[in-house]
C-alpha positions in Angstrom: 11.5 -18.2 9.4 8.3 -20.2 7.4 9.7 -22.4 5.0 6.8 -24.2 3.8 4.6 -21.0 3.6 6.0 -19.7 0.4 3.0 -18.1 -1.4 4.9 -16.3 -3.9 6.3 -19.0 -5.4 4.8 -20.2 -8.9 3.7 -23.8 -7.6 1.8 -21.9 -4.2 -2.0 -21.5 -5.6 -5.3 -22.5 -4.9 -6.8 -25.6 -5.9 -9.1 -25.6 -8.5 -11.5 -27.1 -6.5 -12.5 -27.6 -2.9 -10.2 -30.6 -1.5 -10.8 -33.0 1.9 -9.3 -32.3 5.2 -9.0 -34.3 7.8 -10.5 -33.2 11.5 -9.4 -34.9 14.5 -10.8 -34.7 17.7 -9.4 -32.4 20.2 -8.0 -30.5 16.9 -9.0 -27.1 15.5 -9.0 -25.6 11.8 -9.6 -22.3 10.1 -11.9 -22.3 7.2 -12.5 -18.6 5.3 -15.2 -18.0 2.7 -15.3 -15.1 0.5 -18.2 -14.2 -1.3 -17.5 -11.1 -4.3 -20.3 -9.6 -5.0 -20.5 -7.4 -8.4 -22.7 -4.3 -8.8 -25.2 -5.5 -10.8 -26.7 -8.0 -7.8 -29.7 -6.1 -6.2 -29.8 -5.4 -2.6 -31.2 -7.7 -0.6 -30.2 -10.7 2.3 -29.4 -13.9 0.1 -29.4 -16.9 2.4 -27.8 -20.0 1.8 -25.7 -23.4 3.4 -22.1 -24.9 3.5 -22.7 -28.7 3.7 -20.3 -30.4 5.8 -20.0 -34.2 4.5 -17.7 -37.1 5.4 -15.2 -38.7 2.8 -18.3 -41.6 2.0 -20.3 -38.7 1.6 -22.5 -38.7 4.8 -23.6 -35.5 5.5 -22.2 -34.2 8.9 -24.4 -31.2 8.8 -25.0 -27.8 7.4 -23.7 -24.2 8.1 -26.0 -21.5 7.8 -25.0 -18.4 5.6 -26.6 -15.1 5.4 -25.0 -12.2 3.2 -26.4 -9.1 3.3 -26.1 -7.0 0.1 -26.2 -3.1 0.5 -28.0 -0.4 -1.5 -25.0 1.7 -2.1 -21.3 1.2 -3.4 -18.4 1.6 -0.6 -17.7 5.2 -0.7 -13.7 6.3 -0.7 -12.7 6.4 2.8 -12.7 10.0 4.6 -11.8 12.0 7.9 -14.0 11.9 10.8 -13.5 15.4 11.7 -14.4 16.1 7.6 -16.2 14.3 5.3 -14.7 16.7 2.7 -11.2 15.4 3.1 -9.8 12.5 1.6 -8.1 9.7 4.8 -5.0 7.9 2.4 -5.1 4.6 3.0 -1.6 3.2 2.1 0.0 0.2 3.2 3.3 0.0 5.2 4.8 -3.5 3.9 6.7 -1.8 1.4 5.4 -4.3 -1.5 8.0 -4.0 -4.4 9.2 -5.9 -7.0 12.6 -6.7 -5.2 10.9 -8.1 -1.9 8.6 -10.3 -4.4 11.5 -11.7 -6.0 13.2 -12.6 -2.9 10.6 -15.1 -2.0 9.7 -16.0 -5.2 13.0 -16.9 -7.0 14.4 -14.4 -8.5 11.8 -14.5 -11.2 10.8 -10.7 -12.2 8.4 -12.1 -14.7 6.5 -13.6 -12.2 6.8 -10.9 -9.9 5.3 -8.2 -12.1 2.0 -10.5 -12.5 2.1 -11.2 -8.8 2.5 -7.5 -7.7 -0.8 -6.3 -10.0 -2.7 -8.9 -8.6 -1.5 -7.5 -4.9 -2.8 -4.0 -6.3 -6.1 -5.1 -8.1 -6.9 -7.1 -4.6 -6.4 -3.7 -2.7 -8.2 -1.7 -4.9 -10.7 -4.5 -4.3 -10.6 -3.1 -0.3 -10.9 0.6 -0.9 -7.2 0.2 -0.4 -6.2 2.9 -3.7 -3.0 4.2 -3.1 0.4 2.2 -3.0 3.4 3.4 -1.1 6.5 3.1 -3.7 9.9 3.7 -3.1 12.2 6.0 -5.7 15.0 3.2 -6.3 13.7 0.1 -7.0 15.8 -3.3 -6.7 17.8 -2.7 -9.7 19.2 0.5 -8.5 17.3 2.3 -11.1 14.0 4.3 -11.4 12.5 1.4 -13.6 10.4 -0.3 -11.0 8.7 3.1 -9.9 8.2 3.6 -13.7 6.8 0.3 -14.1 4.8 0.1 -10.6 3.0 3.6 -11.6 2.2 2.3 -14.8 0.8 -0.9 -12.8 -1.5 1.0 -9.9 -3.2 2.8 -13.0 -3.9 -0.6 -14.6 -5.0 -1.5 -11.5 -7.5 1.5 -10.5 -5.4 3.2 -8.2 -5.1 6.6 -7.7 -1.9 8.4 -9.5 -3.0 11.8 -8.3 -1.1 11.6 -5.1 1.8 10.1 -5.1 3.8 7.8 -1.7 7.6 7.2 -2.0 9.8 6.5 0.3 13.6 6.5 -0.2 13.8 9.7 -2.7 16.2 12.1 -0.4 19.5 11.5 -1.3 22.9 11.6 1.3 25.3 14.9 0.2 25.5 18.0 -0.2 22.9 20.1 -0.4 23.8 21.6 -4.2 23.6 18.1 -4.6 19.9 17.7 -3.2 18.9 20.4 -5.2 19.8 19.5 -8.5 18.2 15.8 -7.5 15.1 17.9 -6.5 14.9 19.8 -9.4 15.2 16.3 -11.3 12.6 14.4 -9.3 10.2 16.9 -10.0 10.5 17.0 -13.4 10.7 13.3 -14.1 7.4 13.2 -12.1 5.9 16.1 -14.1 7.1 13.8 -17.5 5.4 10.6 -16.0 1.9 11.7 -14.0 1.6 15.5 -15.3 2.4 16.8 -11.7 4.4 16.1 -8.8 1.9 15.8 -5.8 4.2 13.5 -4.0 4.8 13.0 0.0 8.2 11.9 0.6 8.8 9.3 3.4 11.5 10.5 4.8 12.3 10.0 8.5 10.5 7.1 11.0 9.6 8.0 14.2 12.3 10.6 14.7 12.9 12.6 17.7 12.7 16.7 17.3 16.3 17.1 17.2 16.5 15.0 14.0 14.0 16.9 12.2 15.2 20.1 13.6 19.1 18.8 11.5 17.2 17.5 8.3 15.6 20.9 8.4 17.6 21.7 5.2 16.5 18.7 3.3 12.6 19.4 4.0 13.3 22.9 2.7 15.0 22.2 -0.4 12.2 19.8 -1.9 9.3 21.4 0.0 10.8 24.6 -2.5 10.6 22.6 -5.6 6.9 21.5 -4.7 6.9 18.3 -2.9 5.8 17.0 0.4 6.5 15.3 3.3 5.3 12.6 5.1 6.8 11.1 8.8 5.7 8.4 11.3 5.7 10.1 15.0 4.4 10.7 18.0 2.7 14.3 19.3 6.2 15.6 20.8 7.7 16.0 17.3 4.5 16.9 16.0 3.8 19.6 18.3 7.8 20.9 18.2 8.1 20.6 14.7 5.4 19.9 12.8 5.6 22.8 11.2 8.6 21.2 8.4 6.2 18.1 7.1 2.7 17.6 5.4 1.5 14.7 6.7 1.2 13.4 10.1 1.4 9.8 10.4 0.1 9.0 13.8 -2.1 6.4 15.7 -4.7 9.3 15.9 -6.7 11.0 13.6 -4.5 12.5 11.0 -5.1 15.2 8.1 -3.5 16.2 4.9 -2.7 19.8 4.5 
């Protein structure tokens, strides 16, 4: 556990200018820079210097920089094997509102401005599709309302839709009036119900093989599936899900 690494906590931000550090000898630091450039800067190499100075103001030397600027915008990711198909890009550290909260205070205000800022900055890496999960941390479907309403402010895609925790435990009569539900809160909200449900992690065959019921139930109402795993459930039953989440190359029926 990092105790003094809290960056979701209200006094953790950047300073509003460059501050002093101190380099000893023998020692090493980091140093990042991150250079945004909009669409309306022509294509071109722009060249340029970070000046290194000491705290009297001696100059210690310069850094060459060289950015290259591209004559095209980054394209939305896609397959090797198709260039037709869309490759989802979606993030597995289960950003919610709850999780935020828990390192930042408790404070939900806070949290909603800090969690569109973490979708604006992936939008900002061709990153356009947010993995949600179905109850959010007040036991309720608020936070999925909220976050949807969020990735749209945010320029993410709504079209397809990632949540995780959606399958309920019971009976199945019971899974298929919650089905049946789902869907049609999802129809209300977005105008369809393209969603993959995350449901399973790695699981061996005979566990899909048992939740064979539960993919059937939802897959009948419209939805999808998606599941972490390696080729020996794919190839025994890859038949029950939609999307294969694997180290390799990976396509979306």
């Amino acid at each position: 556990q990092v105790d003094n690494f809290m960056p979701m906590k209200e006094t953790f931000r950047d300073a509003e200018t460059l501050q002093p550090v101190a380099l000893h000898e023998g020692s090493i630091k980091s140093f990042f820079l991150t250079a945004h450039v909009t669409t309306n800067v022509p294509p071109g190499t722009y060249q340029g210097a970070v000046r290194l100075a000491a705290a009297d103001g001696k100059s210690l030397g310069d850094i060459p920089v060289a950015l290259t600027v591209l004559p095209f915008e980054l394209p939305s990711p896609k397959t090797y094997f198709d260039p037709g198909k869309d490759f989802l890009v979606s993030s597995y550290s289960y950003i919610t509102l709850g999780f935020i909260m828990e390192q930042n205070g408790g404070d939900s205000t806070l949290a909603r401005r800090q969690m569109e800022a973490i979708l604006r900055n992936q939008v900002a890496h061709n990153h356009n599709i947010h993995w949600m999960y179905w109850v959010g941390f007040n036991g309720k479907r608020a936070e999925i309302d909220w976050t949807l309403d969020a990735m749209k402010r945010a320029g993410m895609r709504t079209d397809i839709v990632l949540v995780g925790n959606i399958a309920p435990r019971g009976s199945n009569a019971e899974k298929r009036a919650h089905a049946r539900s789902a869907a049609r809160w999802f129809d209300d909200k977005l105008g369809h119900h393209n969603v993959y449900i995350g449901f399973g992690d790695e699981p061996n065959a005979a566990w899909c093989v048992e939740a064979r019921p539960t993919f059937e139930i939802y897959q009948k109402e419209g939805f999808k599936f998606i599941i972490a795993g390696g080729e020996q459930v794919f190839h025994k039953v890859g038949y029950l899900y939609d999307w294969h989440n694997s180290p390799q190359d990976a396509a979306v029926d």
